[in-house]
JSON list of C-alpha atoms in Angstrom, two decimals:
[
{"chain": "A", "resi": 156, "resn": "MET", "atom": "CA", "xyz": [-9.73, 5.24, -7.61]},
{"chain": "A", "resi": 157, "resn": "GLU", "atom": "CA", "xyz": [-11.79, 3.00, -9.91]},
{"chain": "A", "resi": 158, "resn": "GLU", "atom": "CA", "xyz": [-8.96, 2.96, -12.46]},
{"chain": "A", "resi": 159, "resn": "LEU", "atom": "CA", "xyz": [-6.41, 1.90, -9.84]},
{"chain": "A", "resi": 160, "resn": "VAL", "atom": "CA", "xyz": [-8.73, -0.76, -8.40]},
{"chain": "A", "resi": 161, "resn": "ALA", "atom": "CA", "xyz": [-9.30, -2.14, -11.91]},
{"chain": "A", "resi": 162, "resn": "ARG", "atom": "CA", "xyz": [-5.56, -2.26, -12.57]},
{"chain": "A", "resi": 163, "resn": "VAL", "atom": "CA", "xyz": [-4.86, -4.00, -9.26]},
{"chain": "A", "resi": 164, "resn": "THR", "atom": "CA", "xyz": [-7.61, -6.57, -9.79]},
{"chain": "A", "resi": 165, "resn": "GLN", "atom": "CA", "xyz": [-6.26, -7.32, -13.25]},
{"chain": "A", "resi": 166, "resn": "ALA", "atom": "CA", "xyz": [-2.65, -7.62, -12.02]},
{"chain": "A", "resi": 167, "resn": "THR", "atom": "CA", "xyz": [-3.43, -9.69, -8.92]},
{"chain": "A", "resi": 168, "resn": "GLY", "atom": "CA", "xyz": [-6.71, -11.49, -9.49]},
{"chain": "A", "resi": 169, "resn": "LEU", "atom": "CA", "xyz": [-8.11, -9.98, -6.28]},
{"chain": "A", "resi": 170, "resn": "ASP", "atom": "CA", "xyz": [-11.75, -8.94, -6.19]},
{"chain": "A", "resi": 171, "resn": "ALA", "atom": "CA", "xyz": [-12.48, -5.21, -6.27]},
{"chain": "A", "resi": 172, "resn": "THR", "atom": "CA", "xyz": [-13.46, -4.98, -2.59]},
{"chain": "A", "resi": 173, "resn": "THR", "atom": "CA", "xyz": [-10.25, -6.65, -1.42]},
{"chain": "A", "resi": 174, "resn": "ALA", "atom": "CA", "xyz": [-8.17, -4.57, -3.84]},
{"chain": "A", "resi": 175, "resn": "GLN", "atom": "CA", "xyz": [-9.73, -1.33, -2.57]},
{"chain": "A", "resi": 176, "resn": "LYS", "atom": "CA", "xyz": [-9.11, -2.29, 1.08]},
{"chain": "A", "resi": 177, "resn": "ALA", "atom": "CA", "xyz": [-5.51, -3.28, 0.29]},
{"chain": "A", "resi": 178, "resn": "ILE", "atom": "CA", "xyz": [-4.88, 0.02, -1.48]},
{"chain": "A", "resi": 179, "resn": "GLY", "atom": "CA", "xyz": [-6.29, 1.89, 1.52]},
{"chain": "A", "resi": 180, "resn": "LEU", "atom": "CA", "xyz": [-4.11, -0.10, 3.93]},
{"chain": "A", "resi": 181, "resn": "ILE", "atom": "CA", "xyz": [-0.98, 0.60, 1.90]},
{"chain": "A", "resi": 182, "resn": "LEU", "atom": "CA", "xyz": [-1.76, 4.32, 1.62]},
{"chain": "A", "resi": 183, "resn": "ALA", "atom": "CA", "xyz": [-2.47, 4.50, 5.38]},
{"chain": "A", "resi": 184, "resn": "PHE", "atom": "CA", "xyz": [0.87, 2.78, 5.99]},
{"chain": "A", "resi": 185, "resn": "LEU", "atom": "CA", "xyz": [2.64, 5.30, 3.75]},
{"chain": "A", "resi": 186, "resn": "GLN", "atom": "CA", "xyz": [0.98, 8.15, 5.67]},
{"chain": "A", "resi": 187, "resn": "LYS", "atom": "CA", "xyz": [2.41, 6.79, 8.93]},
{"chain": "A", "resi": 188, "resn": "GLU", "atom": "CA", "xyz": [5.84, 5.70, 7.74]},
{"chain": "A", "resi": 189, "resn": "GLY", "atom": "CA", "xyz": [6.70, 7.85, 4.73]},
{"chain": "A", "resi": 190, "resn": "PRO", "atom": "CA", "xyz": [7.90, 11.43, 4.31]},
{"chain": "A", "resi": 191, "resn": "PRO", "atom": "CA", "xyz": [4.82, 13.61, 5.01]},
{"chain": "A", "resi": 192, "resn": "GLN", "atom": "CA", "xyz": [5.29, 16.07, 2.14]},
{"chain": "A", "resi": 193, "resn": "GLU", "atom": "CA", "xyz": [5.69, 13.44, -0.59]},
{"chain": "A", "resi": 194, "resn": "VAL", "atom": "CA", "xyz": [2.97, 11.16, 0.79]},
{"chain": "A", "resi": 195, "resn": "GLY", "atom": "CA", "xyz": [0.63, 14.15, 0.93]},
{"chain": "A", "resi": 196, "resn": "GLN", "atom": "CA", "xyz": [1.41, 14.92, -2.71]},
{"chain": "A", "resi": 197, "resn": "LEU", "atom": "CA", "xyz": [0.80, 11.29, -3.68]},
{"chain": "A", "resi": 198, "resn": "ILE", "atom": "CA", "xyz": [-2.56, 11.16, -1.90]},
{"chain": "A", "resi": 199, "resn": "ALA", "atom": "CA", "xyz": [-3.59, 14.50, -3.41]},
{"chain": "A", "resi": 200, "resn": "ALA", "atom": "CA", "xyz": [-2.72, 13.17, -6.90]},
{"chain": "A", "resi": 201, "resn": "MET", "atom": "CA", "xyz": [-4.83, 10.01, -6.47]},
{"chain": "A", "resi": 202, "resn": "PRO", "atom": "CA", "xyz": [-8.58, 10.72, -6.65]},
{"chain": "A", "resi": 203, "resn": "GLY", "atom": "CA", "xyz": [-10.38, 8.76, -3.94]},
{"chain": "A", "resi": 204, "resn": "ALA", "atom": "CA", "xyz": [-7.26, 8.04, -1.89]},
{"chain": "A", "resi": 205, "resn": "GLU", "atom": "CA", "xyz": [-8.55, 9.68, 1.31]},
{"chain": "A", "resi": 206, "resn": "THR", "atom": "CA", "xyz": [-11.78, 7.68, 1.08]},
{"chain": "A", "resi": 207, "resn": "ALA", "atom": "CA", "xyz": [-9.88, 4.42, 0.50]},
{"chain": "A", "resi": 208, "resn": "ILE", "atom": "CA", "xyz": [-7.72, 5.11, 3.56]},
{"chain": "A", "resi": 209, "resn": "ALA", "atom": "CA", "xyz": [-10.78, 5.85, 5.70]},
{"chain": "A", "resi": 210, "resn": "GLN", "atom": "CA", "xyz": [-12.64, 2.75, 4.46]},
{"chain": "A", "resi": 211, "resn": "ALA", "atom": "CA", "xyz": [-9.63, 0.48, 5.02]},
{"chain": "A", "resi": 212, "resn": "GLY", "atom": "CA", "xyz": [-9.84, 1.15, 8.74]},
{"chain": "A", "resi": 213, "resn": "ASP", "atom": "CA", "xyz": [-6.10, 0.72, 9.23]},
{"chain": "A", "resi": 214, "resn": "GLY", "atom": "CA", "xyz": [-6.85, -0.61, 12.70]},
{"chain": "A", "resi": 215, "resn": "GLY", "atom": "CA", "xyz": [-3.60, 0.29, 14.41]},
{"chain": "A", "resi": 216, "resn": "PRO", "atom": "CA", "xyz": [-1.04, -2.04, 15.94]},
{"chain": "A", "resi": 217, "resn": "GLY", "atom": "CA", "xyz": [-3.41, -4.42, 17.70]},
{"chain": "A", "resi": 218, "resn": "GLU", "atom": "CA", "xyz": [-5.52, -5.42, 14.71]},
{"chain": "A", "resi": 219, "resn": "GLY", "atom": "CA", "xyz": [-4.88, -8.78, 13.12]},
{"chain": "A", "resi": 220, "resn": "GLY", "atom": "CA", "xyz": [-1.46, -9.09, 14.70]},
{"chain": "A", "resi": 221, "resn": "GLY", "atom": "CA", "xyz": [-1.52, -12.84, 15.21]},
{"chain": "A", "resi": 222, "resn": "GLY", "atom": "CA", "xyz": [0.67, -15.55, 13.81]},
{"chain": "A", "resi": 223, "resn": "LEU", "atom": "CA", "xyz": [4.27, -15.50, 12.73]},
{"chain": "A", "resi": 224, "resn": "MET", "atom": "CA", "xyz": [3.94, -12.40, 10.54]},
{"chain": "A", "resi": 225, "resn": "GLY", "atom": "CA", "xyz": [2.36, -10.48, 13.42]},
{"chain": "A", "resi": 226, "resn": "MET", "atom": "CA", "xyz": [5.13, -11.61, 15.74]},
{"chain": "A", "resi": 227, "resn": "LEU", "atom": "CA", "xyz": [7.82, -10.62, 13.24]},
{"chain": "A", "resi": 228, "resn": "GLY", "atom": "CA", "xyz": [6.10, -7.30, 12.60]},
{"chain": "A", "resi": 229, "resn": "GLY", "atom": "CA", "xyz": [6.00, -6.64, 16.32]},
{"chain": "A", "resi": 230, "resn": "MET", "atom": "CA", "xyz": [9.68, -7.50, 16.73]},
{"chain": "A", "resi": 231, "resn": "MET", "atom": "CA", "xyz": [10.59, -5.20, 13.87]},
{"chain": "A", "resi": 232, "resn": "GLY", "atom": "CA", "xyz": [8.50, -2.38, 15.32]},
{"chain": "A", "resi": 233, "resn": "GLY", "atom": "CA", "xyz": [5.84, -2.73, 12.67]},
{"chain": "A", "resi": 234, "resn": "GLY", "atom": "CA", "xyz": [6.98, -1.50, 9.30]},
{"chain": "A", "resi": 235, "resn": "VAL", "atom": "CA", "xyz": [6.58, -3.54, 6.14]},
{"chain": "A", "resi": 236, "resn": "MET", "atom": "CA", "xyz": [6.09, -6.81, 8.06]},
{"chain": "A", "resi": 237, "resn": "ALA", "atom": "CA", "xyz": [3.12, -5.35, 9.95]},
{"chain": "A", "resi": 238, "resn": "LEU", "atom": "CA", "xyz": [1.68, -4.07, 6.68]},
{"chain": "A", "resi": 239, "resn": "GLY", "atom": "CA", "xyz": [2.06, -7.57, 5.22]},
{"chain": "A", "resi": 240, "resn": "GLN", "atom": "CA", "xyz": [0.08, -8.99, 8.15]},
{"chain": "A", "resi": 241, "resn": "LYS", "atom": "CA", "xyz": [-2.70, -6.43, 7.64]},
{"chain": "A", "resi": 242, "resn": "LEU", "atom": "CA", "xyz": [-2.84, -7.23, 3.93]},
{"chain": "A", "resi": 243, "resn": "MET", "atom": "CA", "xyz": [-3.06, -10.97, 4.61]},
{"chain": "A", "resi": 244, "resn": "SER", "atom": "CA", "xyz": [-5.82, -10.33, 7.15]},
{"chain": "A", "resi": 245, "resn": "ALA", "atom": "CA", "xyz": [-7.66, -8.36, 4.44]},
{"chain": "A", "resi": 246, "resn": "GLY", "atom": "CA", "xyz": [-7.49, -11.34, 2.09]},
{"chain": "A", "resi": 247, "resn": "VAL", "atom": "CA", "xyz": [-4.36, -10.60, 0.05]},
{"chain": "A", "resi": 248, "resn": "PRO", "atom": "CA", "xyz": [-2.28, -13.78, -0.41]},
{"chain": "A", "resi": 249, "resn": "MET", "atom": "CA", "xyz": [1.47, -13.42, 0.13]},
{"chain": "A", "resi": 250, "resn": "GLY", "atom": "CA", "xyz": [2.13, -14.08, -3.56]},
{"chain": "A", "resi": 251, "resn": "GLN", "atom": "CA", "xyz": [-0.07, -11.15, -4.62]},
{"chain": "A", "resi": 252, "resn": "MET", "atom": "CA", "xyz": [1.60, -8.51, -2.42]},
{"chain": "A", "resi": 253, "resn": "GLN", "atom": "CA", "xyz": [4.42, -7.76, -4.85]},
{"chain": "A", "resi": 254, "resn": "PRO", "atom": "CA", "xyz": [2.14, -7.40, -7.93]},
{"chain": "A", "resi": 255, "resn": "LEU", "atom": "CA", "xyz": [-0.19, -5.25, -5.80]},
{"chain": "A", "resi": 256, "resn": "GLY", "atom": "CA", "xyz": [2.68, -3.01, -4.70]},
{"chain": "A", "resi": 257, "resn": "ARG", "atom": "CA", "xyz": [4.10, -2.75, -8.20]},
{"chain": "A", "resi": 258, "resn": "GLU", "atom": "CA", "xyz": [0.76, -1.70, -9.68]},
{"chain": "A", "resi": 259, "resn": "LEU", "atom": "CA", "xyz": [0.03, 0.80, -6.91]},
{"chain": "A", "resi": 260, "resn": "PHE", "atom": "CA", "xyz": [3.46, 2.40, -7.18]},
{"chain": "A", "resi": 261, "resn": "ALA", "atom": "CA", "xyz": [3.36, 2.46, -11.00]},
{"chain": "A", "resi": 262, "resn": "TYR", "atom": "CA", "xyz": [0.04, 4.27, -10.75]},
{"chain": "A", "resi": 263, "resn": "GLY", "atom": "CA", "xyz": [1.54, 6.64, -8.17]},
{"chain": "A", "resi": 264, "resn": "ARG", "atom": "CA", "xyz": [4.45, 7.40, -10.51]},
{"chain": "A", "resi": 265, "resn": "GLU", "atom": "CA", "xyz": [1.99, 8.15, -13.34]},
{"chain": "A", "resi": 266, "resn": "LYS", "atom": "CA", "xyz": [-0.12, 10.47, -11.17]},
{"chain": "A", "resi": 267, "resn": "ALA", "atom": "CA", "xyz": [2.45, 12.12, -8.87]},
{"chain": "A", "resi": 268, "resn": "GLY", "atom": "CA", "xyz": [5.80, 11.54, -10.61]},
{"chain": "A", "resi": 269, "resn": "GLU", "atom": "CA", "xyz": [9.06, 9.84, -9.72]},
{"chain": "A", "resi": 270, "resn": "ASP", "atom": "CA", "xyz": [10.21, 12.87, -7.70]},
{"chain": "A", "resi": 271, "resn": "VAL", "atom": "CA", "xyz": [7.38, 12.09, -5.27]},
{"chain": "A", "resi": 272, "resn": "MET", "atom": "CA", "xyz": [7.56, 8.28, -5.35]},
{"chain": "A", "resi": 273, "resn": "GLY", "atom": "CA", "xyz": [11.35, 7.94, -5.13]},
{"chain": "A", "resi": 274, "resn": "PRO", "atom": "CA", "xyz": [11.67, 9.54, -1.68]},
{"chain": "A", "resi": 275, "resn": "ILE", "atom": "CA", "xyz": [8.71, 7.52, -0.36]},
{"chain": "A", "resi": 276, "resn": "VAL", "atom": "CA", "xyz": [10.20, 4.19, -1.43]},
{"chain": "A", "resi": 277, "resn": "GLY", "atom": "CA", "xyz": [13.68, 5.24, -0.29]},
{"chain": "A", "resi": 278, "resn": "SER", "atom": "CA", "xyz": [12.56, 6.29, 3.18]},
{"chain": "A", "resi": 279, "resn": "ILE", "atom": "CA", "xyz": [10.80, 3.07, 4.26]},
{"chain": "A", "resi": 280, "resn": "PRO", "atom": "CA", "xyz": [13.10, 0.10, 4.97]},
{"chain": "A", "resi": 281, "resn": "GLY", "atom": "CA", "xyz": [12.09, -3.04, 3.07]},
{"chain": "A", "resi": 282, "resn": "LEU", "atom": "CA", "xyz": [9.51, -1.34, 0.86]},
{"chain": "A", "resi": 283, "resn": "GLY", "atom": "CA", "xyz": [11.68, -1.51, -2.26]},
{"chain": "A", "resi": 284, "resn": "GLN", "atom": "CA", "xyz": [11.25, -5.29, -2.52]},
{"chain": "A", "resi": 285, "resn": "PHE", "atom": "CA", "xyz": [7.50, -4.85, -3.07]},
{"chain": "A", "resi": 286, "resn": "VAL", "atom": "CA", "xyz": [7.64, -2.13, -5.71]}
]
């Protein structure tokens, strides 16, 4: 996980603590929304992923759901908009979400392969714009 955190901090300018929490939030989101088999393979291929998910404390639907993004996320049933709200609440500026996603998914492709990452991205509406 240290390698991924270092890559994300370099790509986004986030501090390591915020980067680690953001990675955990994204992986927790993928666990909920993505195809279980492929997400399981991704998490298994990323050392420290389970710990990052646990430390991120995903928080569920009620956490940090305020403001316009929270309202939009609620109207859309959660999904990518709700993830965006959680990331902003964790200290990730809107402009850093795309570089964060790109780096995380590039790392995922390196560790688990495109045959794992492709179905994950394809199965979650709106995710493609962040990777």
